[in-house]
Amino acid sequence: MADLKINKFPDPILRSKAAKVTKVTQAEKDMLSDMARTMYLSQGVGLAAVQVGIDKQLAVVDVGDGLIKMVNPVIVKKEGAEACEEGCLSCPGATVTVERAKKIVVSFMNEDGDVKELTAEGLLARAIQHELDHLSGKLIIDYLGPIKKMLAKRKIRKG
Ligand code: NI
């Protein structure tokens, strides 16, 4: 097991669109386990592979109801909208109010390569949408207006 370093803004990998995983191998399984361990050590509720420098569509989430490991996650249904404050391990010190769907259905492959569909609401739905943003190169600061975004960037850079 490896301890992974979490990349912080403005690391350019956080802006890359993660590559789709064609086959789930032992390498992906190990990566998902290392990511979960890193998420727990950092006391986060989710982590995407790009945050630890891996250009693959892998994400882990745990909002207190158990660990979910996702490969190539795609949201297939969205319902409602809710605004709530979020933080991000890659944007330390920044909290941003983000409007997201209240309820989602997400489709993904699990670590055995089986296709799963999960219906999520509330914090879990929010965490999954946040991680999917990471996989397409989007960060919470992108939801801010220009002035607030500039201030948040400055705060993150200062650490
Ligand atoms: Ni994040």
XYZ file of N, CA and C and ligand atoms in Angstrom:
478
model
N 0.829 -1.216 0.000
C 0.000 0.000 0.000
C 0.851 1.249 0.000
N 0.468 2.159 -0.814
C 1.252 3.391 -0.935
C 0.447 4.570 -0.387
N 1.146 5.489 0.249
C 0.516 6.747 0.626
C 0.629 7.679 -0.554
N -0.482 8.178 -1.019
C -0.473 9.018 -2.206
C -0.488 10.485 -1.814
N 0.178 11.272 -2.609
C 0.204 12.716 -2.375
C -0.976 13.343 -3.114
N -1.686 14.218 -2.443
C -2.830 14.871 -3.085
C -2.380 16.156 -3.769
N -2.634 16.220 -5.069
C -2.277 17.406 -5.837
C -3.234 18.545 -5.508
N -2.651 19.718 -5.372
C -3.462 20.884 -5.030
C -3.484 21.868 -6.204
N -4.543 22.656 -6.250
C -4.607 23.753 -7.207
C -3.350 24.594 -7.040
N -2.661 25.050 -8.074
C -3.013 25.024 -9.501
C -2.347 23.891 -10.303
N -2.097 22.746 -9.723
C -1.501 21.636 -10.480
C -2.316 21.367 -11.756
N -1.660 21.393 -12.926
C -2.413 21.258 -14.185
C -3.151 19.928 -14.362
N -2.713 18.872 -13.662
C -3.415 17.586 -13.848
C -4.864 17.686 -13.376
N -5.125 18.608 -12.448
C -6.494 18.779 -11.943
C -7.426 19.315 -13.025
N -6.850 19.797 -14.115
C -7.641 20.339 -15.222
C -7.786 19.348 -16.368
N -7.153 18.180 -16.242
C -7.228 17.234 -17.352
C -8.509 16.408 -17.272
N -8.949 15.967 -18.437
C -10.128 15.119 -18.515
C -9.620 13.685 -18.413
N -10.006 12.990 -17.360
C -9.444 11.671 -17.086
C -9.818 10.653 -18.164
N -8.862 9.776 -18.468
C -9.078 8.761 -19.495
C -9.959 7.631 -18.981
N -10.782 7.126 -19.869
C -11.663 6.021 -19.544
C -10.842 4.747 -19.321
N -11.261 3.931 -18.364
C -10.578 2.662 -18.104
C -11.212 1.609 -19.014
N -10.379 0.938 -19.822
C -10.938 -0.037 -20.765
C -11.136 -1.396 -20.081
N -10.233 -1.715 -19.147
C -10.352 -2.992 -18.452
C -9.894 -2.805 -17.012
N -10.672 -3.331 -16.071
C -10.290 -3.218 -14.665
C -9.317 -4.345 -14.334
N -8.068 -3.970 -14.072
C -7.046 -4.965 -13.750
C -6.625 -4.790 -12.295
N -5.669 -5.607 -11.875
C -5.153 -5.504 -10.508
C -4.604 -4.099 -10.232
N -4.046 -3.464 -11.261
C -3.496 -2.111 -11.091
C -4.591 -1.125 -10.671
N -5.767 -1.240 -11.294
C -6.890 -0.352 -10.935
C -7.391 -0.684 -9.530
N -7.460 -1.987 -9.225
C -7.905 -2.401 -7.881
C -6.994 -1.836 -6.806
N -5.684 -1.949 -7.041
C -4.705 -1.432 -6.071
C -4.820 0.079 -5.950
N -4.997 0.725 -7.104
C -5.108 2.184 -7.094
C -6.330 2.623 -6.297
N -7.470 1.935 -6.485
C -8.688 2.287 -5.748
C -8.486 2.107 -4.233
N -7.768 1.053 -3.850
C -7.503 0.824 -2.415
C -6.599 1.920 -1.856
N -5.557 2.273 -2.618
C -4.648 3.339 -2.177
C -5.382 4.676 -2.082
N -6.289 4.910 -3.040
C -7.061 6.155 -3.023
C -7.979 6.201 -1.803
N -8.605 5.073 -1.480
C -9.505 5.022 -0.317
C -8.718 5.316 0.962
N -7.551 4.694 1.066
C -6.706 4.891 2.232
C -6.296 6.368 2.357
N -5.946 6.967 1.235
C -5.546 8.377 1.217
C -6.722 9.272 1.599
N -7.919 8.920 1.103
C -9.127 9.696 1.436
C -9.382 9.653 2.943
N -9.284 8.465 3.534
C -9.536 8.343 4.981
C -8.476 9.082 5.789
N -7.212 8.962 5.369
C -6.125 9.655 6.077
C -6.316 11.174 6.026
N -6.886 11.652 4.924
C -7.071 13.093 4.744
C -8.422 13.561 5.262
N -9.212 12.628 5.790
C -10.553 12.911 6.314
C -11.446 13.572 5.265
N -11.353 13.059 4.037
C -12.234 13.536 2.974
C -13.389 12.567 2.801
N -14.418 12.979 2.067
C -15.549 12.098 1.792
C -15.486 11.535 0.374
N -14.483 11.959 -0.378
C -14.335 11.448 -1.735
C -12.972 11.813 -2.290
N -12.548 11.047 -3.292
C -11.266 11.337 -3.941
C -11.318 10.797 -5.370
N -10.814 11.603 -6.294
C -10.750 11.186 -7.693
C -9.287 10.953 -8.058
N -9.054 10.036 -8.994
C -7.680 9.638 -9.345
C -6.814 10.813 -9.804
N -7.404 11.758 -10.530
C -6.600 12.895 -11.001
C -6.005 13.675 -9.827
N -6.682 13.626 -8.677
C -6.174 14.347 -7.501
C -4.875 13.745 -6.963
N -4.626 12.488 -7.299
C -3.372 11.860 -6.877
C -2.485 11.591 -8.106
N -2.752 12.334 -9.169
C -1.871 12.323 -10.333
C -2.094 11.185 -11.312
N -3.207 10.490 -11.194
C -3.495 9.371 -12.094
C -4.584 9.785 -13.087
N -4.230 9.736 -14.361
C -5.155 10.157 -15.406
C -6.087 9.011 -15.807
N -6.959 8.626 -14.865
C -7.917 7.543 -15.134
C -9.237 7.875 -14.464
N -10.331 7.376 -15.048
C -11.653 7.624 -14.464
C -11.930 6.675 -13.303
N -11.289 6.992 -12.171
C -11.465 6.221 -10.944
C -11.837 7.193 -9.830
N -12.774 6.781 -8.970
C -13.138 7.638 -7.840
C -13.591 6.780 -6.662
N -13.341 7.283 -5.463
C -13.842 6.629 -4.251
C -14.659 7.650 -3.464
N -15.701 7.163 -2.795
C -16.569 8.021 -1.999
C -16.969 7.264 -0.738
N -16.988 7.964 0.401
C -17.559 7.402 1.629
C -18.082 8.551 2.473
N -19.402 8.669 2.547
C -19.996 9.750 3.347
C -20.454 9.215 4.707
N -19.935 8.047 5.078
C -20.269 7.475 6.381
C -21.127 6.228 6.290
N -21.571 5.907 5.085
C -22.428 4.730 4.892
C -21.706 3.612 4.166
N -20.390 3.690 4.100
C -19.628 2.636 3.437
C -18.893 3.158 2.220
N -17.829 2.448 1.887
C -16.957 2.845 0.789
C -17.525 2.407 -0.562
N -17.519 3.326 -1.507
C -17.933 3.004 -2.872
C -16.754 3.292 -3.794
N -16.360 2.284 -4.569
C -15.281 2.440 -5.530
C -15.900 2.446 -6.923
N -15.572 3.457 -7.700
C -16.206 3.592 -9.005
C -15.179 3.702 -10.131
N -15.437 2.974 -11.196
C -14.632 3.046 -12.415
C -15.549 3.573 -13.526
N -15.086 4.560 -14.270
C -15.864 5.175 -15.360
C -17.284 5.593 -14.936
N -17.423 6.321 -13.830
C -18.788 6.693 -13.415
C -19.439 7.702 -14.362
N -20.733 7.501 -14.608
C -21.516 8.406 -15.453
C -22.859 8.628 -14.770
N -23.288 9.872 -14.698
C -24.608 10.153 -14.137
C -25.641 9.955 -15.234
N -26.600 9.078 -14.984
C -27.588 8.772 -16.018
C -28.936 9.444 -15.740
N -29.104 9.949 -14.503
C -30.357 10.626 -14.180
C -30.106 11.639 -13.073
N -30.727 12.802 -13.198
C -30.598 13.843 -12.174
C -31.983 14.354 -11.814
N -32.188 14.657 -10.528
C -33.467 15.208 -10.094
C -33.260 16.296 -9.060
N -34.024 17.370 -9.180
C -34.010 18.429 -8.181
C -32.712 19.208 -8.161
N -32.664 20.192 -7.268
C -31.458 21.002 -7.124
C -31.364 21.475 -5.685
N -30.133 21.554 -5.212
C -29.903 21.970 -3.837
C -28.531 22.632 -3.755
N -28.462 23.758 -3.055
C -27.178 24.452 -2.899
C -26.621 24.155 -1.512
N -25.335 23.863 -1.451
C -24.716 23.524 -0.179
C -23.221 23.843 -0.250
N -22.640 24.115 0.909
C -21.201 24.426 0.952
C -20.360 23.167 0.795
N -19.299 23.287 0.006
C -18.388 22.152 -0.200
C -16.943 22.594 -0.023
N -16.128 21.653 0.367
C -14.691 21.859 0.392
C -14.066 20.827 -0.526
N -12.761 20.908 -0.719
C -12.081 19.959 -1.597
C -10.641 19.798 -1.120
N -10.159 18.571 -1.082
C -8.790 18.311 -0.625
C -7.762 18.972 -1.540
N -8.149 19.253 -2.787
C -7.225 19.903 -3.727
C -7.319 21.427 -3.683
N -8.291 21.933 -2.932
C -8.461 23.390 -2.795
C -8.533 23.736 -1.310
N -7.469 23.447 -0.553
C -7.540 23.629 0.903
C -7.840 25.066 1.288
N -8.749 25.234 2.231
C -9.098 26.564 2.722
C -10.276 27.196 1.997
N -10.659 26.633 0.855
C -11.772 27.205 0.091
C -13.065 26.455 0.399
N -14.119 27.189 0.715
C -15.448 26.580 0.801
C -16.334 27.335 -0.188
N -17.039 26.555 -0.977
C -17.823 27.132 -2.060
C -19.236 26.563 -2.008
N -20.228 27.443 -2.151
C -21.609 26.975 -2.234
C -21.869 26.523 -3.661
N -22.198 25.244 -3.802
C -22.388 24.672 -5.134
C -23.806 24.123 -5.244
N -24.481 24.495 -6.334
C -25.812 23.927 -6.569
C -25.647 22.639 -7.367
N -26.220 21.577 -6.847
C -26.130 20.282 -7.524
C -27.489 19.589 -7.474
N -27.616 18.532 -8.271
C -28.847 17.747 -8.256
C -29.001 17.109 -6.876
N -30.261 17.027 -6.417
C -30.566 16.466 -5.095
C -30.461 14.949 -5.110
N -30.894 14.398 -6.233
C -30.936 12.944 -6.359
C -30.353 12.566 -7.719
N -29.531 11.534 -7.726
C -28.926 11.105 -8.998
C -28.968 9.576 -9.117
N -28.847 9.130 -10.338
C -28.570 7.721 -10.595
C -27.230 7.703 -11.315
N -26.265 6.960 -10.743
C -24.937 6.898 -11.339
C -24.649 5.464 -11.777
N -24.084 5.356 -12.976
C -23.721 4.055 -13.503
C -22.197 3.968 -13.517
N -21.648 2.831 -13.137
C -20.188 2.681 -13.081
C -19.815 1.205 -13.085
N -18.524 0.933 -13.218
C -18.035 -0.433 -13.040
C -17.455 -0.509 -11.640
N -17.676 -1.628 -10.954
C -17.031 -1.797 -9.659
C -15.645 -2.393 -9.876
N -14.951 -2.691 -8.787
C -13.548 -3.128 -8.939
C -13.435 -4.536 -9.530
N -14.566 -5.228 -9.654
C -14.542 -6.523 -10.321
C -14.924 -6.409 -11.791
N -15.173 -5.171 -12.226
C -15.519 -4.954 -13.626
C -17.001 -5.121 -13.916
N -17.810 -5.317 -12.856
C -19.255 -5.448 -13.049
C -19.904 -4.066 -13.137
N -20.874 -3.936 -14.047
C -21.577 -2.664 -14.192
C -22.645 -2.549 -13.113
N -22.629 -1.426 -12.392
C -23.554 -1.187 -11.296
C -24.310 0.104 -11.535
N -25.501 0.190 -10.978
C -26.249 1.429 -11.000
C -26.644 1.744 -9.566
N -26.410 2.977 -9.156
C -26.667 3.361 -7.776
C -27.518 4.624 -7.753
N -28.575 4.604 -6.938
C -29.380 5.803 -6.727
C -28.892 6.458 -5.455
N -28.557 7.738 -5.534
C -28.011 8.438 -4.374
C -28.725 9.758 -4.155
N -28.861 10.122 -2.890
C -29.486 11.391 -2.518
C -28.609 12.116 -1.516
N -28.918 13.391 -1.289
C -28.267 14.165 -0.230
C -26.758 14.212 -0.371
N -26.062 14.002 0.756
C -24.608 14.151 0.781
C -23.904 13.181 -0.168
N -24.428 11.958 -0.277
C -23.796 10.983 -1.177
C -23.908 11.443 -2.631
N -25.093 11.932 -2.996
C -25.289 12.436 -4.368
C -24.333 13.600 -4.624
N -24.180 14.461 -3.641
C -23.287 15.620 -3.758
C -21.830 15.180 -3.925
N -21.400 14.245 -3.087
C -20.014 13.778 -3.129
C -19.706 13.136 -4.491
N -20.628 12.352 -5.000
C -20.409 11.693 -6.295
C -20.323 12.741 -7.406
N -21.211 13.727 -7.375
C -21.167 14.776 -8.410
C -19.869 15.570 -8.328
N -19.386 15.804 -7.111
C -18.108 16.512 -6.909
C -16.958 15.707 -7.533
N -16.932 14.400 -7.294
C -15.849 13.567 -7.846
C -15.942 13.474 -9.367
N -17.152 13.417 -9.895
C -17.303 13.392 -11.352
C -16.807 14.686 -11.979
N -16.990 15.798 -11.286
C -16.420 17.064 -11.756
C -14.908 16.932 -11.898
N -14.264 16.337 -10.873
C -12.805 16.163 -10.923
C -12.387 15.382 -12.162
N -13.166 14.353 -12.502
C -12.802 13.504 -13.639
C -12.923 14.249 -14.970
N -13.640 15.375 -14.956
C -13.697 16.171 -16.192
C -12.918 17.478 -16.040
N -12.080 17.562 -15.015
C -11.185 18.716 -14.877
C -11.797 19.935 -14.215
N -12.931 19.728 -13.546
C -13.618 20.867 -12.923
C -13.411 20.893 -11.406
N -13.242 22.105 -10.867
C -13.022 22.283 -9.430
C -14.126 23.162 -8.831
N -14.302 23.082 -7.504
C -15.377 23.865 -6.864
C -15.214 25.370 -7.092
N -13.965 25.836 -7.214
C -13.762 27.279 -7.407
C -14.335 27.765 -8.743
N -14.571 26.825 -9.667
C -15.151 27.195 -10.965
C -16.619 27.621 -10.841
N -17.221 27.340 -9.684
C -18.615 27.728 -9.468
C -18.716 29.152 -8.919
N -17.561 29.777 -8.638
C -17.560 31.131 -8.091
C -17.566 32.166 -9.208
N -18.045 33.353 -8.881
C -17.925 34.488 -9.794
C -16.465 34.914 -9.855
N -16.107 35.791 -10.809
C -14.690 36.129 -11.044
C -13.934 36.692 -9.839
N -14.541 37.563 -9.065
C -13.830 38.179 -7.925
C -13.603 37.152 -6.827
N -14.676 36.433 -6.472
C -14.564 35.413 -5.422
C -13.604 34.308 -5.839
N -13.588 34.004 -7.130
C -12.698 32.959 -7.639
C -11.241 33.402 -7.490
N -10.981 34.636 -7.822
C -9.626 35.178 -7.694
C -9.181 35.135 -6.241
N -10.059 35.521 -5.308
C -9.708 35.517 -3.881
C -9.462 34.102 -3.377
N -10.313 33.176 -3.833
C -10.161 31.775 -3.398
C -8.855 31.197 -3.908
N -8.506 31.501 -5.172
C -7.255 31.004 -5.757
C -6.060 31.505 -4.955
N -6.122 32.769 -4.577
C -5.039 33.388 -3.829
C -4.873 32.690 -2.469
N -6.025 32.414 -1.834
C -6.015 31.761 -0.516
C -5.441 30.346 -0.608
N -5.804 29.611 -1.660
C -5.309 28.241 -1.828
C -3.806 28.253 -2.082
N -3.356 29.171 -2.944
C -1.922 29.253 -3.255
C -1.102 29.546 -2.022
N -1.653 30.386 -1.126
C -0.928 30.727 0.098
C -0.915 29.536 1.054
N -1.857 28.581 0.839
C -1.963 27.412 1.692
C -2.639 27.774 2.985
Ni -12.513 17.653 -4.516
